[in-house]
Short mmCIF file of C-alpha atoms in Angstrom, two decimals:
data_model
loop_
_atom_site.label_atom_id
_atom_site.label_comp_id
_atom_site.label_asym_id
_atom_site.label_seq_id
_atom_site.Cartn_x
_atom_site.Cartn_y
_atom_site.Cartn_z
CA MET A 1251 46.35 -6.99 53.70
CA GLU A 1252 48.64 -8.42 52.17
CA ILE A 1253 51.53 -7.63 49.64
CA ILE A 1254 54.80 -9.60 48.38
CA ILE A 1255 57.63 -8.06 47.81
CA LYS A 1256 59.30 -10.11 45.16
CA ASP A 1257 63.01 -8.51 45.65
CA ILE A 1258 64.78 -5.20 47.15
CA GLU A 1259 63.99 -3.34 43.42
CA HIS A 1260 60.60 -3.54 44.29
CA ILE A 1261 60.42 -2.06 47.53
CA ARG A 1262 58.71 1.54 46.90
CA GLU A 1263 56.05 0.00 44.86
CA ALA A 1264 55.20 -2.13 48.16
CA ALA A 1265 55.82 0.53 50.50
CA ARG A 1266 53.33 3.02 47.90
CA GLU A 1267 51.01 -0.27 48.24
CA PHE A 1268 50.85 -0.81 51.54
CA ILE A 1269 50.56 3.14 51.91
CA GLY A 1270 47.22 3.09 49.34
CA GLN A 1271 46.18 0.65 52.61
CA MET A 1272 46.60 2.18 55.39
CA SER A 1273 44.01 2.28 58.03
CA THR A 1274 43.07 5.39 59.89
CA GLY A 1275 44.77 4.51 63.21
CA ASN A 1276 48.60 6.07 63.57
CA VAL A 1277 50.72 3.45 65.84
CA PHE A 1278 51.86 0.14 62.96
CA ALA A 1279 53.61 -2.31 65.02
CA PHE A 1280 56.12 -4.71 62.38
CA TYR A 1281 57.08 -7.87 63.76
CA GLY A 1282 59.76 -10.30 62.25
CA LYS A 1283 62.69 -11.83 62.71
CA MET A 1284 66.26 -10.44 62.65
CA GLY A 1285 66.60 -9.98 58.89
CA ALA A 1286 63.41 -9.81 57.75
CA GLY A 1287 63.76 -6.85 56.53
CA LYS A 1288 61.69 -4.57 58.97
CA THR A 1289 63.98 -1.60 58.70
CA THR A 1290 64.09 -1.95 54.98
CA PHE A 1291 60.11 -1.39 54.50
CA ILE A 1292 59.98 1.56 57.01
CA LYS A 1293 62.71 3.21 55.74
CA ALA A 1294 60.81 2.51 52.32
CA LEU A 1295 57.40 3.89 53.84
CA CYS A 1296 59.08 6.88 54.99
CA GLU A 1297 60.72 7.76 51.92
CA GLU A 1298 57.09 7.74 50.27
CA LEU A 1299 55.74 9.48 52.43
CA GLY A 1300 57.87 12.32 51.59
CA VAL A 1301 61.18 12.44 54.15
CA GLU A 1302 63.66 13.81 52.56
CA ASP A 1303 66.09 13.09 55.72
CA VAL A 1304 68.43 10.19 55.87
CA ILE A 1305 66.43 7.43 57.34
CA THR A 1306 68.38 5.26 59.19
CA SER A 1307 67.89 2.56 61.95
CA PRO A 1308 67.17 3.53 65.52
CA THR A 1309 68.25 1.04 67.08
CA PHE A 1310 70.54 3.14 69.92
CA ALA A 1311 68.86 5.51 69.53
CA ILE A 1312 65.50 4.41 70.41
CA VAL A 1313 62.93 6.74 68.55
CA ASN A 1314 64.02 8.59 65.36
CA GLU A 1315 61.62 11.16 64.76
CA TYR A 1316 61.60 13.05 60.88
CA GLY A 1317 59.25 15.41 58.87
CA SER A 1318 57.10 15.55 55.43
CA ASN A 1319 56.31 18.68 53.75
CA ARG A 1320 53.76 16.86 51.97
CA SER A 1321 51.42 13.37 52.47
CA PRO A 1322 49.74 11.17 50.05
CA LEU A 1323 47.41 10.50 52.83
CA PRO A 1324 44.14 12.16 53.30
CA ALA A 1325 43.81 11.11 56.76
CA TYR A 1326 47.26 12.15 58.18
CA PRO A 1327 47.49 15.52 56.25
CA ALA A 1328 51.32 17.41 55.95
CA PRO A 1329 53.29 18.66 57.67
CA LEU A 1330 53.76 14.95 58.84
CA ARG A 1331 55.50 13.76 61.68
CA ILE A 1332 56.58 10.11 61.24
CA CYS A 1333 58.16 8.76 64.80
CA HIS A 1334 60.76 5.26 63.68
CA PHE A 1335 61.07 3.33 67.18
CA ASP A 1336 63.79 0.38 67.39
CA PHE A 1337 62.49 -1.60 70.79
CA TYR A 1338 65.26 -4.75 70.02
CA ARG A 1339 67.60 -2.83 72.99
CA ILE A 1340 64.78 -2.04 75.31
CA LYS A 1341 65.51 -4.50 78.82
CA LYS A 1342 62.82 -3.14 80.91
CA LEU A 1343 59.65 -1.32 80.30
CA GLU A 1344 60.63 1.39 82.28
CA GLU A 1345 63.20 3.17 79.83
CA VAL A 1346 59.62 3.06 77.33
CA TYR A 1347 57.81 4.91 80.22
CA ASP A 1348 60.83 6.93 80.90
CA MET A 1349 61.36 8.02 77.28
CA GLY A 1350 57.61 9.60 76.99
CA TYR A 1351 56.28 7.09 75.04
CA GLU A 1352 53.16 8.25 75.43
CA ASP A 1353 53.83 11.34 73.71
CA TYR A 1354 54.44 9.92 70.30
CA PHE A 1355 51.78 6.93 70.24
CA TYR A 1356 48.86 9.03 71.06
CA SER A 1357 50.22 12.70 69.07
CA GLY A 1358 48.58 11.93 66.06
CA ALA A 1359 51.75 11.32 64.27
CA LEU A 1360 52.71 8.29 62.68
CA CYS A 1361 54.94 5.98 64.67
CA PHE A 1362 56.26 2.42 62.76
CA ILE A 1363 57.64 0.05 65.43
CA GLU A 1364 60.30 -2.09 65.46
CA TRP A 1365 60.19 -5.26 67.82
CA PRO A 1366 57.00 -4.68 69.22
CA GLU A 1367 56.94 -7.39 71.22
CA LEU A 1368 59.10 -6.32 73.79
CA VAL A 1369 56.61 -3.29 74.37
CA GLU A 1370 53.17 -5.39 73.14
CA GLU A 1371 51.45 -4.27 76.58
CA LEU A 1372 51.95 -0.43 76.02
CA LEU A 1373 50.75 -0.54 72.34
CA PRO A 1374 47.27 1.06 71.71
CA GLU A 1375 44.60 -0.92 71.22
CA ASP A 1376 43.98 0.02 67.93
CA ALA A 1377 47.84 -0.12 66.59
CA THR A 1378 48.05 -2.28 63.11
CA LYS A 1379 50.24 -5.06 63.54
CA VAL A 1380 51.96 -5.60 60.30
CA TYR A 1381 53.94 -8.91 59.88
CA ILE A 1382 56.74 -9.31 57.92
CA GLU A 1383 58.15 -13.05 56.59
CA GLU A 1384 61.13 -14.00 54.23
CA ALA A 1385 59.81 -17.19 52.24
CA GLU A 1386 63.48 -19.17 51.41
CA ASP A 1387 63.76 -17.35 47.83
CA GLY A 1388 64.57 -14.04 49.62
CA SER A 1389 61.26 -12.85 48.93
CA ARG A 1390 59.49 -10.94 51.51
CA ARG A 1391 55.29 -11.17 52.70
CA ILE A 1392 54.37 -8.22 54.69
CA PHE A 1393 50.18 -9.19 55.67
CA THR A 1394 48.32 -7.64 58.98
CA GLU A 1395 46.05 -9.17 61.18
CA ALA A 1396 42.33 -9.63 59.78
#
């Protein structure tokens, strides 16, 4: 999968395209430099998946949970549970064990993870690795491993 986001005005369109191409796995690990747009894109994904709550970065909470009573995904019927992780502030893997990461990753909920490289060894084998790269013109390239 490869999606180009020309500018912020096209992010919801890109989120719809991403959702249309999502695999049947439930864990999506988002890799990218600081400022690449991981949080912004995950917010757009949540909005397109029907989340009506205010969607914020879980930088300090580590995980935010959202629900949706509608789902455009046959593999994920409503009600839909979405868990948005930000592991940027994780210092030791014990913190992730203590938060009960398995209860999230293996629950069937959609899990969108920022800074997964910090917990790489804990990711399920079938996690989808999603990369976000910023081009010089400000556009973003979103792609997954083949």
